mmCIF file of C-alpha atoms in Angstrom:
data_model
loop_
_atom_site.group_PDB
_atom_site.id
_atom_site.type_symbol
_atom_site.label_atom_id
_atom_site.label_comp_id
_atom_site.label_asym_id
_atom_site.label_seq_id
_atom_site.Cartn_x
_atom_site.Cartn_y
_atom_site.Cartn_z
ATOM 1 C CA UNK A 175 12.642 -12.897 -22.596
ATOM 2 C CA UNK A 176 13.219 -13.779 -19.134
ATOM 3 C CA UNK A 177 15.794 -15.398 -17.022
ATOM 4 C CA UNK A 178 15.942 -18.237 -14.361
ATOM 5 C CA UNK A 179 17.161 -17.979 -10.850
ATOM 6 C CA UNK A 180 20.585 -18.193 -11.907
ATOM 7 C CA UNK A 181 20.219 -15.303 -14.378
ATOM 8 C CA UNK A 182 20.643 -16.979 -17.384
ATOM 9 C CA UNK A 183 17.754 -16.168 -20.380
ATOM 10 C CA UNK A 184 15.093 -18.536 -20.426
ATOM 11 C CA UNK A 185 13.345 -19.936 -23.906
ATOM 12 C CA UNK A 186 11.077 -17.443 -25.703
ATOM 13 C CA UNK A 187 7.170 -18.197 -24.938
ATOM 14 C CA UNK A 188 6.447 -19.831 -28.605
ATOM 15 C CA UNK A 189 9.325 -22.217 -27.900
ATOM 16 C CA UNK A 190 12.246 -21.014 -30.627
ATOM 17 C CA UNK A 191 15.344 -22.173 -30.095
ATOM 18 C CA UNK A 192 17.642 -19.560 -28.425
ATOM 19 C CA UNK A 193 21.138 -21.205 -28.942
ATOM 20 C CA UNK A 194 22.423 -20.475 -32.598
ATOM 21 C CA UNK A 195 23.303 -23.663 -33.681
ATOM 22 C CA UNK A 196 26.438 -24.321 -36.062
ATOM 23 C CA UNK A 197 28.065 -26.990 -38.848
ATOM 24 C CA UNK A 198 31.146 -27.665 -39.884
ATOM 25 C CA UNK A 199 33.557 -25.486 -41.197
ATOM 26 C CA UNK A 200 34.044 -25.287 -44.921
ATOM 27 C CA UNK A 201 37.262 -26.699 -46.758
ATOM 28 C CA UNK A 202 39.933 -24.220 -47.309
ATOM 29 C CA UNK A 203 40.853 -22.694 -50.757
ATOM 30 C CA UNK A 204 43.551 -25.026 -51.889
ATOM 31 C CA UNK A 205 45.721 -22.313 -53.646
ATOM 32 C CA UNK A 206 46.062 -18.767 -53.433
ATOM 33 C CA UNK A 207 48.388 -16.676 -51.048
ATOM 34 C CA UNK A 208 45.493 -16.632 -47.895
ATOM 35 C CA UNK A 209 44.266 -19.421 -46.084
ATOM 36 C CA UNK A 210 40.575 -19.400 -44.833
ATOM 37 C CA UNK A 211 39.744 -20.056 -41.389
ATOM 38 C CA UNK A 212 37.227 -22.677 -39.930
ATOM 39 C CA UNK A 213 33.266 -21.259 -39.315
ATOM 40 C CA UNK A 214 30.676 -22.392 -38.410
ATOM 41 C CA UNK A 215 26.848 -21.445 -40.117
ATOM 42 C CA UNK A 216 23.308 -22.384 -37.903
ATOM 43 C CA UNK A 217 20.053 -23.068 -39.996
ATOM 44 C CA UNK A 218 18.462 -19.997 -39.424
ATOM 45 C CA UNK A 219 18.709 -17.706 -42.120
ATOM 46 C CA UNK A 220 21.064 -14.873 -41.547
ATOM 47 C CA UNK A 221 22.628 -15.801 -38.188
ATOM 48 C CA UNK A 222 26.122 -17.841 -37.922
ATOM 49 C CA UNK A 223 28.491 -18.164 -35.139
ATOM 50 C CA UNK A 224 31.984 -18.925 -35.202
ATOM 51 C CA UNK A 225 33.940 -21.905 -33.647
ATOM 52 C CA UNK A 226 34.313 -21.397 -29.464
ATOM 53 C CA UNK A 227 32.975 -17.666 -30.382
ATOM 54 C CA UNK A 228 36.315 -16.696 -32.227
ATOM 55 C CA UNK A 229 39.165 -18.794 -33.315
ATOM 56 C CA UNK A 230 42.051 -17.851 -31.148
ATOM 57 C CA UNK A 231 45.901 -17.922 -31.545
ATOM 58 C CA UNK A 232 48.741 -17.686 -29.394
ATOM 59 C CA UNK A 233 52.516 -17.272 -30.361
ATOM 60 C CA UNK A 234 54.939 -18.996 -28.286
ATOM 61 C CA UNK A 235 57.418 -16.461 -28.241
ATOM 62 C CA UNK A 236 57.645 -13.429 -25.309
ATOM 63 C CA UNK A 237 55.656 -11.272 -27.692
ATOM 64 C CA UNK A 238 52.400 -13.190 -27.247
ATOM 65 C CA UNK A 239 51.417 -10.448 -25.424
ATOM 66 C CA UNK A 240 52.040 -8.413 -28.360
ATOM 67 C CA UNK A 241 50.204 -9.902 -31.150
ATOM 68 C CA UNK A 242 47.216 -12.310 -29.822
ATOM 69 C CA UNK A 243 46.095 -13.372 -33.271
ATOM 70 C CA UNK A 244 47.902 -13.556 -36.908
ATOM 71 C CA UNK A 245 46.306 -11.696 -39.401
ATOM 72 C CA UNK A 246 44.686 -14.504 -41.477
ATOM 73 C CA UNK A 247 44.269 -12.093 -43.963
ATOM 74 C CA UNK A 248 47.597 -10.728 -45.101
ATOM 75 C CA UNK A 249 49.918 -13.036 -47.357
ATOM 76 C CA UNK A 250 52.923 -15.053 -45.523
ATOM 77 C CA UNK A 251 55.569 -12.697 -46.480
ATOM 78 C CA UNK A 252 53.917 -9.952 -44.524
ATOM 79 C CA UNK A 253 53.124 -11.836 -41.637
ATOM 80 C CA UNK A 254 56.594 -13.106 -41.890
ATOM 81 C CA UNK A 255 58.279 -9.607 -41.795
ATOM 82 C CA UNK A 256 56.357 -7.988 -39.425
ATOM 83 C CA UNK A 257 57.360 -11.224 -37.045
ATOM 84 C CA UNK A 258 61.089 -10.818 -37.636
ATOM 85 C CA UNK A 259 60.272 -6.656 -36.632
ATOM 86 C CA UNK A 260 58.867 -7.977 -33.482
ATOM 87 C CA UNK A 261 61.513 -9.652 -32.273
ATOM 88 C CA UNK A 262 64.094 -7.233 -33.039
ATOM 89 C CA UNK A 263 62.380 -4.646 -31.489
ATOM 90 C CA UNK A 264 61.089 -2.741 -33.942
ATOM 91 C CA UNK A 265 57.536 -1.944 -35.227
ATOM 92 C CA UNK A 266 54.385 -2.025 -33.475
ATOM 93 C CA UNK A 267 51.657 -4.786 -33.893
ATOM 94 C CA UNK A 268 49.025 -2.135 -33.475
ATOM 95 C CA UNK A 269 50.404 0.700 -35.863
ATOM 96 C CA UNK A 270 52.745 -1.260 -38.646
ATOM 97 C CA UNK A 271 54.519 1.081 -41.140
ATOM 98 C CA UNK A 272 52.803 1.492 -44.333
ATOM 99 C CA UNK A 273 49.838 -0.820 -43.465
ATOM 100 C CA UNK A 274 46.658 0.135 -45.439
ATOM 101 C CA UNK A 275 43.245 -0.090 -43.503
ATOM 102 C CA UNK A 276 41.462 -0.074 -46.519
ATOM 103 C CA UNK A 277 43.511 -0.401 -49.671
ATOM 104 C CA UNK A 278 42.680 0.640 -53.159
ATOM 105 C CA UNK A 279 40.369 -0.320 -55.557
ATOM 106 C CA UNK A 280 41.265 -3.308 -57.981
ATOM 107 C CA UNK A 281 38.573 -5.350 -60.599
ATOM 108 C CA UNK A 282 36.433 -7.388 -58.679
ATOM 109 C CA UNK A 283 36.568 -10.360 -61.007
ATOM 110 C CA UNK A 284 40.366 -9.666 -61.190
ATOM 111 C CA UNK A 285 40.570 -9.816 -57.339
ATOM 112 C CA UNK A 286 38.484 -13.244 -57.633
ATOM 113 C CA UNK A 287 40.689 -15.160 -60.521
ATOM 114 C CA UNK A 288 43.732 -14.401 -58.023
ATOM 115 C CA UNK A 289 42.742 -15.219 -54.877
ATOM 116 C CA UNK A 290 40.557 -18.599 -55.716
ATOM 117 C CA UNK A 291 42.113 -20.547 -58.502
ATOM 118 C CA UNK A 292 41.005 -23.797 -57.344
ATOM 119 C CA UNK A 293 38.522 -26.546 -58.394
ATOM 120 C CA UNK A 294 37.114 -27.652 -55.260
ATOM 121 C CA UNK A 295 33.112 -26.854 -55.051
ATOM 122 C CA UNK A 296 33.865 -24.334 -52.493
ATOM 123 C CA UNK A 297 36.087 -22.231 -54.955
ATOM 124 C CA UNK A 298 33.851 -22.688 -57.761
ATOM 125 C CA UNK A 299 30.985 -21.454 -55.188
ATOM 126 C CA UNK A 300 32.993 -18.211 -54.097
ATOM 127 C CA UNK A 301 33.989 -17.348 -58.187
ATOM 128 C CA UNK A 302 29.989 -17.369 -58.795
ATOM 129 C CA UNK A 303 29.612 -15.083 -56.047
ATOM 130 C CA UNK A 304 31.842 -12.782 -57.458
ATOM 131 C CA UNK A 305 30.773 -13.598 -60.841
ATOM 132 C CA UNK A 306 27.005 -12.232 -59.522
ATOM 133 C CA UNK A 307 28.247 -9.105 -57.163
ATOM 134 C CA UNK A 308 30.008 -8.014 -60.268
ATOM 135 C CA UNK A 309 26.846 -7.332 -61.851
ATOM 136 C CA UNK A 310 26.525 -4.651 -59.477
ATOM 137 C CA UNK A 311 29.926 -3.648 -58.222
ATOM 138 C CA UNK A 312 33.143 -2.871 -60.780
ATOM 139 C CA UNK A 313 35.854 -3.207 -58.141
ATOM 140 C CA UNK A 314 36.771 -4.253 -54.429
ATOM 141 C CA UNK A 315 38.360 -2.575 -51.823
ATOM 142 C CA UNK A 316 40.426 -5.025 -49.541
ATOM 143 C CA UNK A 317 40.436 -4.488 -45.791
ATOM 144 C CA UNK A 318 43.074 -4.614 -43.024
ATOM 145 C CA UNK A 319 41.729 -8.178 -41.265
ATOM 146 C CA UNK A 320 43.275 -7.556 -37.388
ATOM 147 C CA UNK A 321 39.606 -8.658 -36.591
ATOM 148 C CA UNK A 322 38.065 -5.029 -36.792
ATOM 149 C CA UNK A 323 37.588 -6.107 -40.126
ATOM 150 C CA UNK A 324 33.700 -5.608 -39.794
ATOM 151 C CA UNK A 325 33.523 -2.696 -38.104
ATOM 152 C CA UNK A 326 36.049 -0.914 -40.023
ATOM 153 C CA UNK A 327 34.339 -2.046 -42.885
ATOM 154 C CA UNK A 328 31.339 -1.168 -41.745
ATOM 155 C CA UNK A 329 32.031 2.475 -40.274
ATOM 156 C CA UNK A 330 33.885 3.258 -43.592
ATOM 157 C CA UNK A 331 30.927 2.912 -45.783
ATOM 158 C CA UNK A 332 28.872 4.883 -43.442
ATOM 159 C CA UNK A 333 31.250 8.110 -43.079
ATOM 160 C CA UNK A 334 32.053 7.676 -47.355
ATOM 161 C CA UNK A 335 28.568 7.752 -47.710
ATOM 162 C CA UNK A 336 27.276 10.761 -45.081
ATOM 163 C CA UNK A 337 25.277 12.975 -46.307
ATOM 164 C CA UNK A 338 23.697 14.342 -42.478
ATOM 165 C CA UNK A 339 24.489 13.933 -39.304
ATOM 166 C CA UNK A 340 22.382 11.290 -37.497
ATOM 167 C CA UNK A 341 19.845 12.015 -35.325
ATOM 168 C CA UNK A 342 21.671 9.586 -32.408
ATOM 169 C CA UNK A 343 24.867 11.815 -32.926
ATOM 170 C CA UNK A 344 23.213 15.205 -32.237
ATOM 171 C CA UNK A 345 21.700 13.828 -28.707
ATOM 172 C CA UNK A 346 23.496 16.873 -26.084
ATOM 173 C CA UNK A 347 23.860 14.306 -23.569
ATOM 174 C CA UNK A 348 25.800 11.882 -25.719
ATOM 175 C CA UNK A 349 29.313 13.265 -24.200
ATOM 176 C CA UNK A 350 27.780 13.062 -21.053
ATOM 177 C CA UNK A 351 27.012 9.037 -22.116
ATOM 178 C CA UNK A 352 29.679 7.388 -20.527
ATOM 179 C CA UNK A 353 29.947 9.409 -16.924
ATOM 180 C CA UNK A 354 26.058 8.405 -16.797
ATOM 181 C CA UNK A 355 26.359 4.519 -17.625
ATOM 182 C CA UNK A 356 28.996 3.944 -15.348
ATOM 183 C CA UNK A 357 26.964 5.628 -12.412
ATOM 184 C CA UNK A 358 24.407 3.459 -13.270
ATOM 185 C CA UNK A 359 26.605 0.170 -13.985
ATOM 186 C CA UNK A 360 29.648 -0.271 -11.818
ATOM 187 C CA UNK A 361 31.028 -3.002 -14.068
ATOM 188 C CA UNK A 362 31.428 -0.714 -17.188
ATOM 189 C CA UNK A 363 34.703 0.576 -15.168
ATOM 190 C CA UNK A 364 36.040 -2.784 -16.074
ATOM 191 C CA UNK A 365 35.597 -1.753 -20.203
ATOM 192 C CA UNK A 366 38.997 -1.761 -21.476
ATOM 193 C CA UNK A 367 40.410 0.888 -24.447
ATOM 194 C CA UNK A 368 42.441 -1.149 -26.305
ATOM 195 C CA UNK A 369 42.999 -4.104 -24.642
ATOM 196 C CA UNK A 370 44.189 -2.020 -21.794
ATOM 197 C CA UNK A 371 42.833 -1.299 -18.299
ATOM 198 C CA UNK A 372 42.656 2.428 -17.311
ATOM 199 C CA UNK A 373 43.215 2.769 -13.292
ATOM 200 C CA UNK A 374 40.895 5.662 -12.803
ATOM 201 C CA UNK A 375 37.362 5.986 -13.840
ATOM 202 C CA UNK A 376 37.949 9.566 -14.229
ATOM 203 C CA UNK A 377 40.325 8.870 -17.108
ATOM 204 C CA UNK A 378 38.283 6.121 -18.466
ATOM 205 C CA UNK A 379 34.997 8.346 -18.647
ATOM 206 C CA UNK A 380 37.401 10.827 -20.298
ATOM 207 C CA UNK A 381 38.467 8.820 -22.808
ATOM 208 C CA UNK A 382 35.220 7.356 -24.017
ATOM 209 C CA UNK A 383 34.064 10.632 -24.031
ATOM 210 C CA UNK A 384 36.876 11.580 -26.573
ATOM 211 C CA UNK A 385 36.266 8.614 -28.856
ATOM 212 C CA UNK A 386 32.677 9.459 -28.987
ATOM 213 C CA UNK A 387 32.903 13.168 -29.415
ATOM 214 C CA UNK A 388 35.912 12.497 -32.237
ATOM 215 C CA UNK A 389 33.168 10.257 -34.142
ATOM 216 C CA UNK A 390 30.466 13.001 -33.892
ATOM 217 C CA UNK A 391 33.351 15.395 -34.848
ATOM 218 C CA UNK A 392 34.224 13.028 -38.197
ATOM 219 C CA UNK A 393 31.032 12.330 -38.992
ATOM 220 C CA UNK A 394 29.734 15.784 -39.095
ATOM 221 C CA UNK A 395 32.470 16.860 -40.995
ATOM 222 C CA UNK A 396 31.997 13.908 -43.800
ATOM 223 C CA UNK A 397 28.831 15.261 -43.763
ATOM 224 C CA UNK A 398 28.986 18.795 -45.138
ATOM 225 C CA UNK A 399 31.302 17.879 -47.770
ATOM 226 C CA UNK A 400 29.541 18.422 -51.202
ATOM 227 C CA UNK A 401 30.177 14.942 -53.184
ATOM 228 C CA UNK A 402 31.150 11.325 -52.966
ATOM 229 C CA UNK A 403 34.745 11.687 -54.390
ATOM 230 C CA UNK A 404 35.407 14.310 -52.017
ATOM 231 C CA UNK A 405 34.275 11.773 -48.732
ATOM 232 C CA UNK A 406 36.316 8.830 -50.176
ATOM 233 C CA UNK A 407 39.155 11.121 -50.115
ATOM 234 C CA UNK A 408 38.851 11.789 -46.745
ATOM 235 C CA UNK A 409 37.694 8.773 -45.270
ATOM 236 C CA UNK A 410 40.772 7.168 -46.694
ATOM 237 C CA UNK A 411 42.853 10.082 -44.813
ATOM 238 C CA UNK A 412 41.260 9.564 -41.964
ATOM 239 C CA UNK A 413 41.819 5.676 -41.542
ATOM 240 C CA UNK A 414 45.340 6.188 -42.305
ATOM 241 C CA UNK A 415 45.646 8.195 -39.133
ATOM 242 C CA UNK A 416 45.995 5.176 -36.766
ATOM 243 C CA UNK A 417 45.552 6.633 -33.715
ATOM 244 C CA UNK A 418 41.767 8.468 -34.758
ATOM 245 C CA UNK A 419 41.198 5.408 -36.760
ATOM 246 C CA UNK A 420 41.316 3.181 -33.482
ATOM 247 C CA UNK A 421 39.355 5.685 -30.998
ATOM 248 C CA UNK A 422 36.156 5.310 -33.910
ATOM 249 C CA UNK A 423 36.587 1.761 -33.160
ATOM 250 C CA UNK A 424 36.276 2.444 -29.178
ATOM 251 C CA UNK A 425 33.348 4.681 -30.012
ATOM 252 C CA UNK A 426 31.913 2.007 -31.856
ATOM 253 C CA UNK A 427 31.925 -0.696 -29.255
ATOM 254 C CA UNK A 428 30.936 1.521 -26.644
ATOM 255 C CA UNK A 429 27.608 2.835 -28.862
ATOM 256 C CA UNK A 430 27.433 -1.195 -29.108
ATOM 257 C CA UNK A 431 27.303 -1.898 -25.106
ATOM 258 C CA UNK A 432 24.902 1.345 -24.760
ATOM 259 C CA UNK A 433 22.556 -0.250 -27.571
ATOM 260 C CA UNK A 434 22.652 -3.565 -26.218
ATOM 261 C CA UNK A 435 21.459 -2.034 -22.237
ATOM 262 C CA UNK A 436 18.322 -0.878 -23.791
ATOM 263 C CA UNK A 437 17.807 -3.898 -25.955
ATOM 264 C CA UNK A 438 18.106 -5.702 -22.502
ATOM 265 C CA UNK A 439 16.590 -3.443 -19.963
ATOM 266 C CA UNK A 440 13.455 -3.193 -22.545
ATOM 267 C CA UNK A 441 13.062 -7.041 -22.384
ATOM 268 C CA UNK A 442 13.043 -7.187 -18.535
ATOM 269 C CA UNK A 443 10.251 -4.585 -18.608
ATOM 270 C CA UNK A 444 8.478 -6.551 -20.738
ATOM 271 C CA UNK A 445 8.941 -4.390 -24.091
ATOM 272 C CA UNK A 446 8.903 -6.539 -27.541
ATOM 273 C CA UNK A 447 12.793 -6.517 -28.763
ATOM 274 C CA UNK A 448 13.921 -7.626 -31.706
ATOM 275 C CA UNK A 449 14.242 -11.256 -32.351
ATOM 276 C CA UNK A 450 18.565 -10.602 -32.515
ATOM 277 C CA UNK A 451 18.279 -9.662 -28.962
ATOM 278 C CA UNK A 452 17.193 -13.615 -27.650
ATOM 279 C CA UNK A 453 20.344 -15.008 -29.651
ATOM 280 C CA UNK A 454 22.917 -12.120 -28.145
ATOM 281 C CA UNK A 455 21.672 -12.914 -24.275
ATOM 282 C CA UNK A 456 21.003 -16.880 -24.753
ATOM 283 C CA UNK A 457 24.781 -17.290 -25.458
ATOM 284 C CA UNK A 458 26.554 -18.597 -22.100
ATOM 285 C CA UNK A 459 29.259 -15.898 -22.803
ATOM 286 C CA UNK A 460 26.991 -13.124 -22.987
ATOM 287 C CA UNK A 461 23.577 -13.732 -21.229
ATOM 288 C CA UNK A 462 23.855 -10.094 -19.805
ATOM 289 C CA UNK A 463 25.827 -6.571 -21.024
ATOM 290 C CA UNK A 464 28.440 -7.386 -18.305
ATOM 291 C CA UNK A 465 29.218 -10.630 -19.605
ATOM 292 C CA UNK A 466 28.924 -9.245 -23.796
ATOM 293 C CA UNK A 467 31.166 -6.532 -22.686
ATOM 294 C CA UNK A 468 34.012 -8.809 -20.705
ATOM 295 C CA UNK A 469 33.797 -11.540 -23.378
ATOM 296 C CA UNK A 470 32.887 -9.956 -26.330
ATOM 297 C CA UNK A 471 33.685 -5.873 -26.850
ATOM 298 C CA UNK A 472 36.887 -5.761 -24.436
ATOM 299 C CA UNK A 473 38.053 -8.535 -26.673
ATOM 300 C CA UNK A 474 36.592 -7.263 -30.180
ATOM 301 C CA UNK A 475 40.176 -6.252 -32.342
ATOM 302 C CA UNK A 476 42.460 -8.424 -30.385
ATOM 303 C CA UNK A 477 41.379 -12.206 -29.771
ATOM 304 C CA UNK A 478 38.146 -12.102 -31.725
ATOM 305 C CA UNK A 479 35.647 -10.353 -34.521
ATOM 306 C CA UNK A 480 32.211 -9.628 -34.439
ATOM 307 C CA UNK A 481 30.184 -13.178 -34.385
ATOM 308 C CA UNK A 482 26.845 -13.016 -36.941
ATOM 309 C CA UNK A 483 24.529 -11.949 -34.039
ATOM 310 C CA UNK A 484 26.718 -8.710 -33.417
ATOM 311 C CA UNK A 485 26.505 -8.116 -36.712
ATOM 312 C CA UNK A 486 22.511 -6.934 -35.554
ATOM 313 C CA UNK A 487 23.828 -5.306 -32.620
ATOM 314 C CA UNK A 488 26.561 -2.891 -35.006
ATOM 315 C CA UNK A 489 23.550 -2.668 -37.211
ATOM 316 C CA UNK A 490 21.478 -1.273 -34.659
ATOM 317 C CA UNK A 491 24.293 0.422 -32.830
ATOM 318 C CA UNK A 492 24.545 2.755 -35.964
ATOM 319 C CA UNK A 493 21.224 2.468 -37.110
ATOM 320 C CA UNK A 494 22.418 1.227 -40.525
ATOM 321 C CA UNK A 495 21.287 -1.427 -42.550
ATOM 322 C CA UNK A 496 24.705 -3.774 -43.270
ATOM 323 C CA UNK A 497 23.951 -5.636 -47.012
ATOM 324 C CA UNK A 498 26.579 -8.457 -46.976
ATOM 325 C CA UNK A 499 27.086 -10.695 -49.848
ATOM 326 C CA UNK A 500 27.659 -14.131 -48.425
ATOM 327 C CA UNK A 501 29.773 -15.658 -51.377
ATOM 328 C CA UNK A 502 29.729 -18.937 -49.516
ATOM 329 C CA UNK A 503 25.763 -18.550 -49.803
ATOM 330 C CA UNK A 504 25.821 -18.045 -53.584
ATOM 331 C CA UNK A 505 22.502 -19.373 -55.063
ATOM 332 C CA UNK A 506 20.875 -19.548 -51.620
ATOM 333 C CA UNK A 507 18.050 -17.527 -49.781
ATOM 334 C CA UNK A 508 21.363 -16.317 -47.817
ATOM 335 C CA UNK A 509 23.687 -15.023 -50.381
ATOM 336 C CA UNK A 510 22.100 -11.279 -49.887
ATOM 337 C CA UNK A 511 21.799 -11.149 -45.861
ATOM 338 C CA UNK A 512 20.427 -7.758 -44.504
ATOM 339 C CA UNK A 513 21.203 -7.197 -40.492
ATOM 340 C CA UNK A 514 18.572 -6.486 -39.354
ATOM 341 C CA UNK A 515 16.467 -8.425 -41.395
ATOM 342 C CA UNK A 516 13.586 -6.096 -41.799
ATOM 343 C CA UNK A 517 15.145 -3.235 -42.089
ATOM 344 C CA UNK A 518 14.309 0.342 -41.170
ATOM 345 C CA UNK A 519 13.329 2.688 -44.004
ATOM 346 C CA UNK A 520 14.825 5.263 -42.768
ATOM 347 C CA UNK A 521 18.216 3.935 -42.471
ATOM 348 C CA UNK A 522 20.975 4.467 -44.775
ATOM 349 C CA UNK A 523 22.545 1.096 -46.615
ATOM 350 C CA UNK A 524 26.268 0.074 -46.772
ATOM 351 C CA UNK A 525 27.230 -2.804 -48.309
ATOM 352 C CA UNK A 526 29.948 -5.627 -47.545
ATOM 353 C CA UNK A 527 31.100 -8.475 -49.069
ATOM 354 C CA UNK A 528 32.340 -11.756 -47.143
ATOM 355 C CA UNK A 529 33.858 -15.698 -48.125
ATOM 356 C CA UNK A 530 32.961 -16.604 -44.711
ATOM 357 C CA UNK A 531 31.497 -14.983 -42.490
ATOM 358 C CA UNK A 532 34.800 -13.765 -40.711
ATOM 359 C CA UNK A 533 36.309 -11.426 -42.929
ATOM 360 C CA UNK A 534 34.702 -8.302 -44.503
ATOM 361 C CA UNK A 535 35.923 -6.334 -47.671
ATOM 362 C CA UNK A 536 33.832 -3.700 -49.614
ATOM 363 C CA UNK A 537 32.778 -3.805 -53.225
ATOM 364 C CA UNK A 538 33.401 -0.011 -54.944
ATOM 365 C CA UNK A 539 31.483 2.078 -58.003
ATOM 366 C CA UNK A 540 28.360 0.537 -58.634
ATOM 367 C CA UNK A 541 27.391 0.038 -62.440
ATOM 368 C CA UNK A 542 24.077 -0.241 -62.170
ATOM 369 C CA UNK A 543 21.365 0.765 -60.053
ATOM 370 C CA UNK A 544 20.986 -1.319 -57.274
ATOM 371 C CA UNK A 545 17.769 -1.970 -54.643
ATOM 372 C CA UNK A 546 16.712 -4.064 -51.584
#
C-alpha cells in the first residue's frame, strides 16, 4: 500500500477495490420494545460499514453535551427516565444507577420470541438465526449498547475465558508504551480519555499508563483463578465497577492505535499486511493513525461504535479471534464471520452474536461442542 502526494492510500497493485462499499439499510423490526438502526453491508464477505461511519444523534436540550447518542438499545421507559434525571440534575449519563454492563443470562430462544415477534422477512430471518445459534448456545447475555457494545463484549469473553496471561501483556516496556509513542508521534497528545482533553502530556502519559497496567493487572488475575464459574463471577464484578470498567475500554483503544502504527509503518516499508489494513487506511476519515485516532478511537463510546473493519483491528489488537453470528446473514456464507478471517491458531476464540452489525450481545453455556 502506498499513498499519493497528498497522503492519501493509493489502490493495491492487483487492482482490489479499497473503499468498502455499502447497501441499504434493512427494515426495522415492526414490534418489540427496541428499534433497530439503519446499516449498511459491502459485498465482500465479512466487512460492512455503517451509514456516514456511525449514525449520530444530538439532543436539543443544554445536556447535548451530556449524552451525544441515545442508547438504541435500552427500552423507551429507560431512556425516558434517565432523560427526566438529566434535566433535574441528577444521575450521570456515564455511570447511571443500577445499569448492568452485561446482564444475566436468559433462554436464547426466549430472548428471540420477545424481542422479534414480527412477520416481515427480516424478523423471520433474525428468529432462524437464533433458531441455529441455539444449537450451540442455551442462553444470551444482553449488553449495555452506549456504543462500547463491541468492545465490552468483546473484552468480557476474553477475561471470562483467561486461562494465561498473553504474551503482548507480559512485554516490560508495555507501561513504558505510551511515554514512547508520544515521543515518537506528537499528535497522540491530542488522544482524548473519555471524551475529554487532558492539558498536560505528563498526565495524559500517566493515565494511559494506568489503564494499561489495570488491564495487565485484571487480566492476570482472571488468569490464575482455577475454573470458569469462578471468572464469570468476577468478570461480572469487575464490569460493575464503572470507573475500572471504563479505563479497560481506554486500554483497549489505545492497544488499538499502537496495533494499527505497526500495521501502517510495516506497509510503508514495504512489509505484506493483512488485507484489513487497505480498508482501515483507504477510508477518507482514517487514511493514517492520526486521522483513525481523531475520527475514530477519541470518538469510539460517545458518537460512534466500532465500524466492521475495526472489528480486525480489536481482533488483532488483542490477538483474539472474534466469532460473530450475523443473524441478518442467516443461511449465507456470512452468518459465521471470523475477524480476522484466517485466523491464528494460536489465538484464543470468543464469540458474539449481532442483528446488525451495530450491536453486540454474547450467547452463554454451550451445549454442545463447538469448532471453527
Amino acid at each position: 500500500m502506498s499513498t499519493d502526494k497528498d497522503g492519501q492510500l493509493c489502490r493495491p497493485p492487483d487492482g482490489r477495490k479499497t473503499v468498502l462499499g455499502a447497501a441499504e439499510g434493512d427494515e426495522n423490526k415492526p414490534t418489540g420494545p427496541r428499534p433497530v438502526p439503519e446499516r449498511q453491508v459491502c459485498t465482500s464477505p465479512g466487512i460492512a460499514t455503517l451509514t456516514d461511519n456511525t449514525k449520530r444523534f444530538k439532543l436539543s436540550s443544554s445536556q447535548a453535551t451530556q449524552v451525544s447518542e441515545e442508547d438504541m438499545y435500552r427500552d423507551a421507559e429507560e431512556i425516558e427516565r434517565e432523560k427526566v434525571l438529566l434535566v433535574c440534575g441528577t444521575g450521570s449519563s456515564d455511570f447511571p444507577e443500577n445499569k448492568l454492563s452485561v446482564e444475566p443470562e436468559v433462554g436464547i430462544m426466549d430472548y428471540c420470541q420477545k424481542e422479534w415477534r414480527g412477520n416481515t422477512s427480516q424478523a423471520k430471518c433474525i428468529r432462524k438465526g437464533y433458531e441455529a445459534v441455539s444449537q450451540k448456545f442455551i442462553s444470551i447475555r444482553r449488553v449495555r449498547g452506549d456504543n462500547y457494545c463491541a468492545v465490552r463484549a468483546t473484552l468480557f469473553q476474553a477475561l471470562s475465558q483467561a486461562v494465561q496471561l498473553p504474551d503482548w501483556l507480559k512485554r516490560e516496556d508495555m507501561s513504558s508504551l505510551p511515554e514512547k509513542l508520544m515521543e515518537k508521534y506528537g499528535w497522540i497528545t491530542q488522544w482524548q480519555l473519555r471524551q475529554k482533553w487532558t492539558s498536560k502530556v505528563e498526565n495524559l502519559v500517566d493515565e494511559i499508563k494506568d489503564c494499561l497496567m489495570l488491564l495487565k493487572n485484571k487480566w492476570k488475575r482472571m488468569s490464575e483463578m482455577k475454573g470458569l464459574a469462578e471468572r464469570q463471577v468476577a468478570c461480572d464484578e469487575l464490569f460493575r465497577s464503572e470507573e475500572d470498567e471504563y479505563k479497560l475500554y481506554e486500554a483497549v483503544k489505545f492497544l488499538m492505535l499502537n496495533t494499527a502504527i505497526h500495521l501502517y509503518e510495516d506497509n510503508e516499508k514495504g512489509k505484506e499486511v493483512p488485507v484489513f489494513a487497505w480498508l482501515l487506511f483507504a477510508r477518507d476519515t482514517s487514511s493514517n493513525p492520526s486521522q483513525l485516532m481523531e475520527n475514530h478511537l477519541n470518538q469510539l463510546g460517545h458518537t460512534g461504535g466500532l465500524e466492521q473493519v475495526e472489528m480486525f483491528l480489536l481482533a488483532y489488537a488483542l490477538q483474539h479471534t472474534i466469532q460473530v453470528y450475523r443473524l441478518y446473514k442467516y443461511n449465507t456464507d456470512e452468518f459465521i464471520t471470523l475477524y480476522p478471517n484466517d485466523p491464528e491458531e494460536a489465538w484464543p476464540i470468543v464469540t458474539l452474536i449481532t442483528e446488525d452489525d451495530r450491536h453486540y450481545n454474547i450467547p452463554a453455556r454451550v451445549c454442545e461442542e463447538t469448532s471453527l
